[in-house]
Amino acid sequence: MTDDGDTAADTAADTAAPFHGDEKATLHASLDRVRDAVLWKLDGLDEEQARRPMTPSGTSLLGLVKHLASVEYGYFVESYGREVEPLWFDAYQGEDMRAAPDETMERIVSFYGRARAAADRTIAELPLDAVGRPPWREHSVSLRWVLVQLIEETARHAGHMDIVRELIDGAAGDHRPG
């Protein structure tokens, strides 16, 4: 325990969250925490484990990361008229939910990293009330709404990943121990 009664884990968490930040910083930090949890779910796994379908619907860890990358590009980048890298799959046909045999863990994690970086540029450059229009929706949305939507979406899939990872090797939790 520290002098103020916090545990070491509390102190480590304090450095990652803007407890007194503005709205945008708080939302962005929340998104980053769940993004990091998603990546943690791949730590220590080999290619076969990361792509192994663990549910009757075919859910795999790599498929979920690929999906989240395409969602970040769609909401944060495409919706605001920014350039999205050419996708090698059709997200509208559900191809973003599966890791194809030729898609390595390195390729998908790199794709997620580029999607995060592109999304982060949008977040940094636009105000929360900036309006964009996802091409698959009938209405426009604010950047504030997109941040909340992606926190929810990423957290939801991070929960799926918790279960899938536990089924693979028993690892559980939302962050790296230590």
GROMACS .gro file of N, CA and C in nm:
model
  534
    1MET      N    1   0.084  -0.118   0.000
    1MET     CA    2   0.000   0.000   0.000
    1MET      C    3   0.088   0.125   0.000
    2THR      N    4   0.038   0.227  -0.065
    2THR     CA    5   0.107   0.355  -0.064
    2THR      C    6   0.059   0.436   0.056
    3ASP      N    7   0.121   0.552   0.077
    3ASP     CA    8   0.086   0.636   0.191
    3ASP      C    9  -0.061   0.678   0.193
    4ASP      N   10  -0.122   0.690   0.076
    4ASP     CA   11  -0.262   0.734   0.072
    4ASP      C   12  -0.361   0.618   0.071
    5GLY      N   13  -0.314   0.494   0.095
    5GLY     CA   14  -0.403   0.380   0.106
    5GLY      C   15  -0.425   0.305  -0.024
    6ASP      N   16  -0.369   0.354  -0.136
    6ASP     CA   17  -0.384   0.285  -0.264
    6ASP      C   18  -0.292   0.165  -0.270
    7THR      N   19  -0.334   0.064  -0.342
    7THR     CA   20  -0.246  -0.049  -0.368
    7THR      C   21  -0.158  -0.015  -0.488
    8ALA      N   22  -0.057  -0.096  -0.513
    8ALA     CA   23   0.030  -0.075  -0.629
    8ALA      C   24  -0.051  -0.081  -0.759
    9ALA      N   25  -0.150  -0.170  -0.764
    9ALA     CA   26  -0.234  -0.180  -0.884
    9ALA      C   27  -0.315  -0.051  -0.903
   10ASP      N   28  -0.366   0.006  -0.793
   10ASP     CA   29  -0.440   0.132  -0.803
   10ASP      C   30  -0.349   0.243  -0.855
   11THR      N   31  -0.226   0.247  -0.805
   11THR     CA   32  -0.132   0.350  -0.848
   11THR      C   33  -0.098   0.334  -0.996
   12ALA      N   34  -0.079   0.211  -1.042
   12ALA     CA   35  -0.051   0.188  -1.184
   12ALA      C   36  -0.169   0.230  -1.270
   13ALA      N   37  -0.289   0.200  -1.225
   13ALA     CA   38  -0.409   0.239  -1.301
   13ALA      C   39  -0.423   0.390  -1.304
   14ASP      N   40  -0.384   0.457  -1.195
   14ASP     CA   41  -0.394   0.603  -1.189
   14ASP      C   42  -0.314   0.669  -1.300
   15THR      N   43  -0.199   0.612  -1.335
   15THR     CA   44  -0.115   0.675  -1.436
   15THR      C   45  -0.173   0.657  -1.576
   16ALA      N   46  -0.267   0.565  -1.595
   16ALA     CA   47  -0.323   0.538  -1.726
   16ALA      C   48  -0.455   0.610  -1.750
   17ALA      N   49  -0.513   0.669  -1.649
   17ALA     CA   50  -0.645   0.730  -1.665
   17ALA      C   51  -0.642   0.878  -1.627
   18PRO      N   52  -0.704   0.962  -1.706
   18PRO     CA   53  -0.710   1.104  -1.669
   18PRO      C   54  -0.829   1.129  -1.576
   19PHE      N   55  -0.813   1.101  -1.449
   19PHE     CA   56  -0.923   1.115  -1.354
   19PHE      C   57  -0.975   1.257  -1.346
   20HIS      N   58  -0.896   1.350  -1.392
   20HIS     CA   59  -0.938   1.490  -1.390
   20HIS      C   60  -0.925   1.552  -1.529
   21GLY      N   61  -0.926   1.468  -1.633
   21GLY     CA   62  -0.914   1.518  -1.769
   21GLY      C   63  -1.047   1.569  -1.821
   22ASP      N   64  -1.041   1.632  -1.936
   22ASP     CA   65  -1.164   1.679  -1.998
   22ASP      C   66  -1.239   1.559  -2.060
   23GLU      N   67  -1.354   1.587  -2.114
   23GLU     CA   68  -1.439   1.481  -2.167
   23GLU      C   69  -1.370   1.399  -2.275
   24LYS      N   70  -1.307   1.466  -2.370
   24LYS     CA   71  -1.242   1.393  -2.480
   24LYS      C   72  -1.129   1.305  -2.428
   25ALA      N   73  -1.045   1.359  -2.340
   25ALA     CA   74  -0.934   1.281  -2.285
   25ALA      C   75  -0.986   1.160  -2.207
   26THR      N   76  -1.093   1.178  -2.133
   26THR     CA   77  -1.150   1.069  -2.054
   26THR      C   78  -1.205   0.959  -2.146
   27LEU      N   79  -1.280   0.999  -2.247
   27LEU     CA   80  -1.335   0.901  -2.341
   27LEU      C   81  -1.224   0.828  -2.417
   28HIS      N   82  -1.124   0.903  -2.461
   28HIS     CA   83  -1.014   0.842  -2.537
   28HIS      C   84  -0.936   0.744  -2.449
   29ALA      N   85  -0.911   0.781  -2.324
   29ALA     CA   86  -0.840   0.691  -2.233
   29ALA      C   87  -0.921   0.564  -2.208
   30SER      N   88  -1.052   0.577  -2.197
   30SER     CA   89  -1.137   0.460  -2.177
   30SER      C   90  -1.129   0.368  -2.298
   31LEU      N   91  -1.134   0.426  -2.417
   31LEU     CA   92  -1.120   0.346  -2.539
   31LEU      C   93  -0.983   0.277  -2.543
   32ASP      N   94  -0.878   0.349  -2.509
   32ASP     CA   95  -0.744   0.289  -2.510
   32ASP      C   96  -0.733   0.173  -2.410
   33ARG      N   97  -0.797   0.184  -2.295
   33ARG     CA   98  -0.790   0.074  -2.197
   33ARG      C   99  -0.851  -0.054  -2.254
   34VAL      N  100  -0.966  -0.043  -2.320
   34VAL     CA  101  -1.026  -0.165  -2.374
   34VAL      C  102  -0.952  -0.213  -2.499
   35ARG      N  103  -0.895  -0.120  -2.576
   35ARG     CA  104  -0.811  -0.160  -2.690
   35ARG      C  105  -0.692  -0.242  -2.641
   36ASP      N  106  -0.628  -0.195  -2.534
   36ASP     CA  107  -0.512  -0.266  -2.480
   36ASP      C  108  -0.551  -0.403  -2.427
   37ALA      N  109  -0.669  -0.414  -2.367
   37ALA     CA  110  -0.717  -0.544  -2.319
   37ALA      C  111  -0.733  -0.641  -2.436
   38VAL      N  112  -0.782  -0.591  -2.548
   38VAL     CA  113  -0.797  -0.674  -2.669
   38VAL      C  114  -0.662  -0.731  -2.710
   39LEU      N  115  -0.561  -0.647  -2.715
   39LEU     CA  116  -0.428  -0.693  -2.756
   39LEU      C  117  -0.368  -0.789  -2.654
   40TRP      N  118  -0.395  -0.764  -2.526
   40TRP     CA  119  -0.342  -0.853  -2.422
   40TRP      C  120  -0.392  -0.995  -2.443
   41LYS      N  121  -0.512  -1.011  -2.496
   41LYS     CA  122  -0.569  -1.144  -2.514
   41LYS      C  123  -0.489  -1.228  -2.612
   42LEU      N  124  -0.403  -1.168  -2.692
   42LEU     CA  125  -0.319  -1.242  -2.786
   42LEU      C  126  -0.181  -1.275  -2.729
   43ASP      N  127  -0.142  -1.210  -2.620
   43ASP     CA  128  -0.009  -1.230  -2.562
   43ASP      C  129   0.019  -1.376  -2.532
   44GLY      N  130   0.132  -1.423  -2.581
   44GLY     CA  131   0.178  -1.559  -2.549
   44GLY      C  132   0.114  -1.669  -2.631
   45LEU      N  133   0.025  -1.634  -2.722
   45LEU     CA  134  -0.039  -1.737  -2.804
   45LEU      C  135   0.036  -1.757  -2.935
   46ASP      N  136   0.029  -1.878  -2.987
   46ASP     CA  137   0.084  -1.902  -3.120
   46ASP      C  138  -0.025  -1.880  -3.224
   47GLU      N  139   0.011  -1.889  -3.350
   47GLU     CA  140  -0.082  -1.864  -3.461
   47GLU      C  141  -0.207  -1.953  -3.452
   48GLU      N  142  -0.186  -2.079  -3.425
   48GLU     CA  143  -0.298  -2.172  -3.422
   48GLU      C  144  -0.395  -2.136  -3.311
   49GLN      N  145  -0.345  -2.105  -3.194
   49GLN     CA  146  -0.432  -2.069  -3.082
   49GLN      C  147  -0.509  -1.940  -3.110
   50ALA      N  148  -0.442  -1.842  -3.167
   50ALA     CA  149  -0.505  -1.712  -3.191
   50ALA      C  150  -0.616  -1.720  -3.296
   51ARG      N  151  -0.606  -1.813  -3.387
   51ARG     CA  152  -0.706  -1.823  -3.494
   51ARG      C  153  -0.806  -1.937  -3.470
   52ARG      N  154  -0.789  -2.012  -3.366
   52ARG     CA  155  -0.875  -2.127  -3.338
   52ARG      C  156  -1.018  -2.083  -3.312
   53PRO      N  157  -1.115  -2.132  -3.391
   53PRO     CA  158  -1.256  -2.100  -3.362
   53PRO      C  159  -1.298  -2.172  -3.234
   54MET      N  160  -1.354  -2.096  -3.140
   54MET     CA  161  -1.386  -2.153  -3.009
   54MET      C  162  -1.536  -2.156  -2.979
   55THR      N  163  -1.617  -2.115  -3.075
   55THR     CA  164  -1.762  -2.118  -3.057
   55THR      C  165  -1.825  -2.179  -3.182
   56PRO      N  166  -1.948  -2.224  -3.172
   56PRO     CA  167  -2.015  -2.278  -3.292
   56PRO      C  168  -2.023  -2.177  -3.407
   57SER      N  169  -2.025  -2.048  -3.376
   57SER     CA  170  -2.031  -1.947  -3.483
   57SER      C  171  -1.894  -1.920  -3.545
   58GLY      N  172  -1.788  -1.977  -3.489
   58GLY     CA  173  -1.654  -1.961  -3.546
   58GLY      C  174  -1.572  -1.849  -3.487
   59THR      N  175  -1.614  -1.794  -3.373
   59THR     CA  176  -1.542  -1.683  -3.312
   59THR      C  177  -1.400  -1.724  -3.273
   60SER      N  178  -1.305  -1.640  -3.316
   60SER     CA  179  -1.165  -1.659  -3.279
   60SER      C  180  -1.109  -1.525  -3.233
   61LEU      N  181  -0.999  -1.530  -3.161
   61LEU     CA  182  -0.937  -1.406  -3.114
   61LEU      C  183  -0.894  -1.318  -3.231
   62LEU      N  184  -0.829  -1.378  -3.331
   62LEU     CA  185  -0.784  -1.298  -3.445
   62LEU      C  186  -0.900  -1.241  -3.525
   63GLY      N  187  -1.006  -1.316  -3.539
   63GLY     CA  188  -1.124  -1.265  -3.609
   63GLY      C  189  -1.181  -1.143  -3.539
   64LEU      N  190  -1.184  -1.146  -3.408
   64LEU     CA  191  -1.237  -1.031  -3.333
   64LEU      C  192  -1.146  -0.908  -3.346
   65VAL      N  193  -1.016  -0.928  -3.346
   65VAL     CA  194  -0.924  -0.815  -3.364
   65VAL      C  195  -0.940  -0.756  -3.504
   66LYS      N  196  -0.951  -0.841  -3.604
   66LYS     CA  197  -0.971  -0.795  -3.742
   66LYS      C  198  -1.101  -0.715  -3.752
   67HIS      N  199  -1.206  -0.764  -3.690
   67HIS     CA  200  -1.334  -0.695  -3.690
   67HIS      C  201  -1.322  -0.558  -3.624
   68LEU      N  202  -1.259  -0.552  -3.508
   68LEU     CA  203  -1.246  -0.425  -3.438
   68LEU      C  204  -1.164  -0.324  -3.518
   69ALA      N  205  -1.064  -0.371  -3.590
   69ALA     CA  206  -0.987  -0.280  -3.675
   69ALA      C  207  -1.075  -0.223  -3.785
   70SER      N  208  -1.155  -0.306  -3.848
   70SER     CA  209  -1.240  -0.255  -3.956
   70SER      C  210  -1.347  -0.160  -3.901
   71VAL      N  211  -1.396  -0.186  -3.780
   71VAL     CA  212  -1.495  -0.098  -3.718
   71VAL      C  213  -1.432   0.039  -3.685
   72GLU      N  214  -1.308   0.040  -3.635
   72GLU     CA  215  -1.241   0.167  -3.605
   72GLU      C  216  -1.222   0.247  -3.734
   73TYR      N  217  -1.178   0.181  -3.840
   73TYR     CA  218  -1.163   0.251  -3.968
   73TYR      C  219  -1.298   0.305  -4.015
   74GLY      N  220  -1.402   0.225  -4.005
   74GLY     CA  221  -1.533   0.268  -4.052
   74GLY      C  222  -1.588   0.386  -3.977
   75TYR      N  223  -1.592   0.376  -3.845
   75TYR     CA  224  -1.653   0.483  -3.766
   75TYR      C  225  -1.566   0.608  -3.756
   76PHE      N  226  -1.439   0.592  -3.724
   76PHE     CA  227  -1.356   0.709  -3.699
   76PHE      C  228  -1.298   0.770  -3.826
   77VAL      N  229  -1.278   0.691  -3.929
   77VAL     CA  230  -1.206   0.740  -4.046
   77VAL      C  231  -1.302   0.761  -4.163
   78GLU      N  232  -1.365   0.656  -4.208
   78GLU     CA  233  -1.455   0.665  -4.323
   78GLU      C  234  -1.571   0.762  -4.297
   79SER      N  235  -1.627   0.758  -4.178
   79SER     CA  236  -1.741   0.844  -4.144
   79SER      C  237  -1.708   0.992  -4.153
   80TYR      N  238  -1.581   1.025  -4.136
   80TYR     CA  239  -1.539   1.165  -4.138
   80TYR      C  240  -1.465   1.201  -4.267
   81GLY      N  241  -1.485   1.121  -4.371
   81GLY     CA  242  -1.431   1.151  -4.502
   81GLY      C  243  -1.280   1.141  -4.513
   82ARG      N  244  -1.221   1.066  -4.424
   82ARG     CA  245  -1.076   1.048  -4.425
   82ARG      C  246  -1.042   0.919  -4.498
   83GLU      N  247  -0.919   0.909  -4.540
   83GLU     CA  248  -0.878   0.795  -4.623
   83GLU      C  249  -0.855   0.669  -4.539
   84VAL      N  250  -0.920   0.564  -4.583
   84VAL     CA  251  -0.905   0.432  -4.522
   84VAL      C  252  -0.813   0.351  -4.611
   85GLU      N  253  -0.722   0.278  -4.551
   85GLU     CA  254  -0.635   0.193  -4.634
   85GLU      C  255  -0.721   0.092  -4.710
   86PRO      N  256  -0.678   0.050  -4.826
   86PRO     CA  257  -0.756  -0.049  -4.902
   86PRO      C  258  -0.768  -0.179  -4.821
   87LEU      N  259  -0.890  -0.225  -4.803
   87LEU     CA  260  -0.913  -0.349  -4.729
   87LEU      C  261  -0.906  -0.466  -4.824
   88TRP      N  262  -0.852  -0.574  -4.780
   88TRP     CA  263  -0.837  -0.695  -4.861
   88TRP      C  264  -0.953  -0.792  -4.840
   89PHE      N  265  -1.054  -0.747  -4.768
   89PHE     CA  266  -1.170  -0.830  -4.737
   89PHE      C  267  -1.294  -0.743  -4.743
   90ASP      N  268  -1.410  -0.805  -4.744
   90ASP     CA  269  -1.537  -0.732  -4.750
   90ASP      C  270  -1.605  -0.739  -4.613
   91ALA      N  271  -1.593  -0.630  -4.539
   91ALA     CA  272  -1.652  -0.626  -4.404
   91ALA      C  273  -1.804  -0.637  -4.411
   92TYR      N  274  -1.863  -0.588  -4.517
   92TYR     CA  275  -2.009  -0.593  -4.531
   92TYR      C  276  -2.061  -0.735  -4.554
   93GLN      N  277  -1.971  -0.825  -4.589
   93GLN     CA  278  -2.007  -0.966  -4.607
   93GLN      C  279  -1.961  -1.052  -4.489
   94GLY      N  280  -1.920  -0.987  -4.381
   94GLY     CA  281  -1.879  -1.060  -4.261
   94GLY      C  282  -1.737  -1.116  -4.267
   95GLU      N  283  -1.662  -1.080  -4.371
   95GLU     CA  284  -1.526  -1.131  -4.383
   95GLU      C  285  -1.432  -1.071  -4.279
   96ASP      N  286  -1.477  -0.967  -4.210
   96ASP     CA  287  -1.394  -0.908  -4.105
   96ASP      C  288  -1.400  -0.988  -3.975
   97MET      N  289  -1.490  -1.083  -3.966
   97MET     CA  290  -1.505  -1.161  -3.842
   97MET      C  291  -1.420  -1.288  -3.840
   98ARG      N  292  -1.352  -1.317  -3.948
   98ARG     CA  293  -1.272  -1.440  -3.957
   98ARG      C  294  -1.131  -1.408  -4.003
   99ALA      N  295  -1.038  -1.481  -3.951
   99ALA     CA  296  -0.900  -1.472  -3.998
   99ALA      C  297  -0.882  -1.580  -4.105
  100ALA      N  298  -0.855  -1.536  -4.226
  100ALA     CA  299  -0.834  -1.630  -4.337
  100ALA      C  300  -0.700  -1.702  -4.316
  101PRO      N  301  -0.682  -1.817  -4.380
  101PRO     CA  302  -0.559  -1.895  -4.361
  101PRO      C  303  -0.431  -1.816  -4.392
  102ASP      N  304  -0.437  -1.721  -4.485
  102ASP     CA  305  -0.317  -1.645  -4.520
  102ASP      C  306  -0.298  -1.518  -4.436
  103GLU      N  307  -0.387  -1.493  -4.342
  103GLU     CA  308  -0.377  -1.374  -4.257
  103GLU      C  309  -0.309  -1.410  -4.126
  104THR      N  310  -0.185  -1.368  -4.111
  104THR     CA  311  -0.109  -1.400  -3.991
  104THR      C  312  -0.150  -1.311  -3.875
  105MET      N  313  -0.112  -1.354  -3.756
  105MET     CA  314  -0.136  -1.273  -3.638
  105MET      C  315  -0.065  -1.139  -3.654
  106GLU      N  316   0.057  -1.140  -3.705
  106GLU     CA  317   0.131  -1.015  -3.724
  106GLU      C  318   0.056  -0.921  -3.819
  107ARG      N  319   0.001  -0.974  -3.927
  107ARG     CA  320  -0.070  -0.891  -4.023
  107ARG      C  321  -0.195  -0.827  -3.960
  108ILE      N  322  -0.271  -0.906  -3.886
  108ILE     CA  323  -0.395  -0.854  -3.826
  108ILE      C  324  -0.365  -0.756  -3.713
  109VAL      N  325  -0.266  -0.785  -3.630
  109VAL     CA  326  -0.230  -0.693  -3.521
  109VAL      C  327  -0.177  -0.562  -3.580
  110SER      N  328  -0.099  -0.569  -3.686
  110SER     CA  329  -0.050  -0.448  -3.752
  110SER      C  330  -0.166  -0.368  -3.811
  111PHE      N  331  -0.262  -0.437  -3.871
  111PHE     CA  332  -0.382  -0.373  -3.924
  111PHE      C  333  -0.457  -0.300  -3.813
  112TYR      N  334  -0.472  -0.366  -3.698
  112TYR     CA  335  -0.538  -0.303  -3.584
  112TYR      C  336  -0.460  -0.180  -3.538
  113GLY      N  337  -0.328  -0.190  -3.536
  113GLY     CA  338  -0.246  -0.076  -3.497
  113GLY      C  339  -0.262   0.042  -3.591
  114ARG      N  340  -0.269   0.016  -3.721
  114ARG     CA  341  -0.288   0.124  -3.818
  114ARG      C  342  -0.428   0.185  -3.804
  115ALA      N  343  -0.527   0.101  -3.780
  115ALA     CA  344  -0.665   0.151  -3.761
  115ALA      C  345  -0.672   0.238  -3.636
  116ARG      N  346  -0.609   0.194  -3.528
  116ARG     CA  347  -0.605   0.274  -3.405
  116ARG      C  348  -0.537   0.408  -3.429
  117ALA      N  349  -0.425   0.406  -3.499
  117ALA     CA  350  -0.351   0.530  -3.525
  117ALA      C  351  -0.436   0.626  -3.609
  118ALA      N  352  -0.503   0.574  -3.711
  118ALA     CA  353  -0.589   0.658  -3.795
  118ALA      C  354  -0.705   0.713  -3.712
  119ALA      N  355  -0.764   0.630  -3.629
  119ALA     CA  356  -0.873   0.675  -3.542
  119ALA      C  357  -0.823   0.780  -3.444
  120ASP      N  358  -0.705   0.759  -3.387
  120ASP     CA  359  -0.649   0.854  -3.292
  120ASP      C  360  -0.624   0.991  -3.357
  121ARG      N  361  -0.585   0.991  -3.484
  121ARG     CA  362  -0.567   1.119  -3.554
  121ARG      C  363  -0.700   1.193  -3.565
  122THR      N  364  -0.806   1.120  -3.599
  122THR     CA  365  -0.939   1.182  -3.606
  122THR      C  366  -0.979   1.237  -3.471
  123ILE      N  367  -0.960   1.158  -3.367
  123ILE     CA  368  -0.996   1.202  -3.231
  123ILE      C  369  -0.919   1.327  -3.193
  124ALA      N  370  -0.789   1.330  -3.224
  124ALA     CA  371  -0.706   1.445  -3.188
  124ALA      C  372  -0.743   1.571  -3.267
  125GLU      N  373  -0.779   1.553  -3.392
  125GLU     CA  374  -0.797   1.667  -3.482
  125GLU      C  375  -0.939   1.726  -3.482
  126LEU      N  376  -1.038   1.651  -3.439
  126LEU     CA  377  -1.175   1.698  -3.447
  126LEU      C  378  -1.235   1.723  -3.309
  127PRO      N  379  -1.326   1.818  -3.298
  127PRO     CA  380  -1.395   1.839  -3.170
  127PRO      C  381  -1.500   1.729  -3.149
  128LEU      N  382  -1.541   1.711  -3.026
  128LEU     CA  383  -1.640   1.608  -2.995
  128LEU      C  384  -1.773   1.628  -3.067
  129ASP      N  385  -1.805   1.751  -3.101
  129ASP     CA  386  -1.933   1.773  -3.170
  129ASP      C  387  -1.920   1.769  -3.322
  130ALA      N  388  -1.802   1.733  -3.375
  130ALA     CA  389  -1.786   1.715  -3.520
  130ALA      C  390  -1.882   1.607  -3.567
  131VAL      N  391  -1.943   1.630  -3.682
  131VAL     CA  392  -2.043   1.537  -3.733
  131VAL      C  393  -1.989   1.461  -3.853
  132GLY      N  394  -2.009   1.332  -3.851
  132GLY     CA  395  -1.973   1.245  -3.963
  132GLY      C  396  -2.091   1.155  -3.996
  133ARG      N  397  -2.079   1.085  -4.108
  133ARG     CA  398  -2.189   0.996  -4.146
  133ARG      C  399  -2.133   0.861  -4.190
  134PRO      N  400  -2.155   0.760  -4.108
  134PRO     CA  401  -2.116   0.626  -4.150
  134PRO      C  402  -2.197   0.586  -4.273
  135PRO      N  403  -2.134   0.534  -4.377
  135PRO     CA  404  -2.206   0.502  -4.500
  135PRO      C  405  -2.314   0.395  -4.482
  136TRP      N  406  -2.308   0.318  -4.377
  136TRP     CA  407  -2.406   0.211  -4.355
  136TRP      C  408  -2.522   0.258  -4.266
  137ARG      N  409  -2.522   0.384  -4.226
  137ARG     CA  410  -2.630   0.438  -4.142
  137ARG      C  411  -2.712   0.538  -4.220
  138GLU      N  412  -2.833   0.561  -4.174
  138GLU     CA  413  -2.923   0.657  -4.239
  138GLU      C  414  -2.911   0.797  -4.180
  139HIS      N  415  -2.823   0.816  -4.085
  139HIS     CA  416  -2.812   0.946  -4.019
  139HIS      C  417  -2.667   0.974  -3.981
  140SER      N  418  -2.640   1.100  -3.952
  140SER     CA  419  -2.507   1.140  -3.910
  140SER      C  420  -2.491   1.119  -3.759
  141VAL      N  421  -2.366   1.124  -3.715
  141VAL     CA  422  -2.333   1.101  -3.574
  141VAL      C  423  -2.221   1.197  -3.533
  142SER      N  424  -2.216   1.230  -3.405
  142SER     CA  425  -2.108   1.315  -3.354
  142SER      C  426  -1.987   1.228  -3.318
  143LEU      N  427  -1.872   1.290  -3.312
  143LEU     CA  428  -1.752   1.219  -3.268
  143LEU      C  429  -1.771   1.169  -3.125
  144ARG      N  430  -1.839   1.245  -3.043
  144ARG     CA  431  -1.868   1.202  -2.905
  144ARG      C  432  -1.944   1.069  -2.908
  145TRP      N  433  -2.048   1.061  -2.993
  145TRP     CA  434  -2.126   0.939  -3.005
  145TRP      C  435  -2.039   0.824  -3.053
  146VAL      N  436  -1.951   0.851  -3.150
  146VAL     CA  437  -1.863   0.746  -3.203
  146VAL      C  438  -1.770   0.695  -3.093
  147LEU      N  439  -1.714   0.785  -3.014
  147LEU     CA  440  -1.627   0.740  -2.904
  147LEU      C  441  -1.702   0.648  -2.809
  148VAL      N  442  -1.820   0.687  -2.769
  148VAL     CA  443  -1.899   0.603  -2.678
  148VAL      C  444  -1.933   0.469  -2.746
  149GLN      N  445  -1.975   0.475  -2.871
  149GLN     CA  446  -2.008   0.353  -2.946
  149GLN      C  447  -1.889   0.257  -2.953
  150LEU      N  448  -1.769   0.312  -2.980
  150LEU     CA  449  -1.652   0.225  -2.993
  150LEU      C  450  -1.603   0.174  -2.858
  151ILE      N  451  -1.623   0.251  -2.752
  151ILE     CA  452  -1.592   0.198  -2.619
  151ILE      C  453  -1.682   0.078  -2.592
  152GLU      N  454  -1.810   0.093  -2.620
  152GLU     CA  455  -1.905  -0.017  -2.599
  152GLU      C  456  -1.871  -0.137  -2.687
  153GLU      N  457  -1.849  -0.113  -2.815
  153GLU     CA  458  -1.820  -0.222  -2.910
  153GLU      C  459  -1.692  -0.296  -2.872
  154THR      N  460  -1.587  -0.220  -2.840
  154THR     CA  461  -1.459  -0.282  -2.807
  154THR      C  462  -1.469  -0.357  -2.675
  155ALA      N  463  -1.536  -0.300  -2.576
  155ALA     CA  464  -1.552  -0.367  -2.448
  155ALA      C  465  -1.634  -0.495  -2.463
  156ARG      N  466  -1.739  -0.489  -2.544
  156ARG     CA  467  -1.822  -0.607  -2.569
  156ARG      C  468  -1.738  -0.720  -2.627
  157HIS      N  469  -1.659  -0.688  -2.729
  157HIS     CA  470  -1.576  -0.792  -2.791
  157HIS      C  471  -1.459  -0.832  -2.703
  158ALA      N  472  -1.409  -0.742  -2.620
  158ALA     CA  473  -1.305  -0.780  -2.524
  158ALA      C  474  -1.361  -0.883  -2.426
  159GLY      N  475  -1.488  -0.869  -2.391
  159GLY     CA  476  -1.553  -0.970  -2.306
  159GLY      C  477  -1.562  -1.104  -2.376
  160HIS      N  478  -1.595  -1.102  -2.505
  160HIS     CA  479  -1.595  -1.227  -2.582
  160HIS      C  480  -1.455  -1.287  -2.580
  161MET      N  481  -1.356  -1.200  -2.598
  161MET     CA  482  -1.217  -1.247  -2.602
  161MET      C  483  -1.174  -1.304  -2.467
  162ASP      N  484  -1.226  -1.249  -2.356
  162ASP     CA  485  -1.198  -1.305  -2.224
  162ASP      C  486  -1.236  -1.453  -2.220
  163ILE      N  487  -1.354  -1.481  -2.269
  163ILE     CA  488  -1.405  -1.618  -2.265
  163ILE      C  489  -1.326  -1.707  -2.360
  164VAL      N  490  -1.302  -1.660  -2.481
  164VAL     CA  491  -1.228  -1.740  -2.579
  164VAL      C  492  -1.088  -1.770  -2.527
  165ARG      N  493  -1.020  -1.670  -2.472
  165ARG     CA  494  -0.884  -1.691  -2.421
  165ARG      C  495  -0.886  -1.789  -2.304
  166GLU      N  496  -0.983  -1.776  -2.217
  166GLU     CA  497  -0.990  -1.869  -2.104
  166GLU      C  498  -1.012  -2.012  -2.152
  167LEU      N  499  -1.091  -2.029  -2.257
  167LEU     CA  500  -1.112  -2.162  -2.313
  167LEU      C  501  -0.985  -2.219  -2.376
  168ILE      N  502  -0.901  -2.132  -2.429
  168ILE     CA  503  -0.777  -2.178  -2.494
  168ILE      C  504  -0.675  -2.223  -2.392
  169ASP      N  505  -0.645  -2.138  -2.292
  169ASP     CA  506  -0.537  -2.173  -2.200
  169ASP      C  507  -0.559  -2.134  -2.055
  170GLY      N  508  -0.680  -2.091  -2.023
  170GLY     CA  509  -0.711  -2.057  -1.885
  170GLY      C  510  -0.677  -1.915  -1.844
  171ALA      N  511  -0.610  -1.838  -1.931
  171ALA     CA  512  -0.575  -1.699  -1.896
  171ALA      C  513  -0.702  -1.616  -1.888
  172ALA      N  514  -0.713  -1.534  -1.785
  172ALA     CA  515  -0.831  -1.451  -1.767
  172ALA      C  516  -0.788  -1.315  -1.712
  173GLY      N  517  -0.877  -1.220  -1.725
  173GLY     CA  518  -0.851  -1.085  -1.673
  173GLY      C  519  -0.856  -0.983  -1.784
  174ASP      N  520  -0.850  -0.856  -1.742
  174ASP     CA  521  -0.862  -0.749  -1.841
  174ASP      C  522  -0.732  -0.674  -1.863
  175HIS      N  523  -0.624  -0.718  -1.800
  175HIS     CA  524  -0.495  -0.653  -1.820
  175HIS      C  525  -0.382  -0.749  -1.785
  176ARG      N  526  -0.263  -0.710  -1.826
  176ARG     CA  527  -0.145  -0.790  -1.798
  176ARG      C  528  -0.116  -0.787  -1.647
  177PRO      N  529  -0.090  -0.903  -1.589
  177PRO     CA  530  -0.056  -0.903  -1.447
  177PRO      C  531   0.077  -0.831  -1.422
  178GLY      N  532   0.091  -0.778  -1.301
  178GLY     CA  533   0.218  -0.721  -1.264
  178GLY      C  534   0.226  -0.577  -1.251
   0.00000   0.00000   0.00000
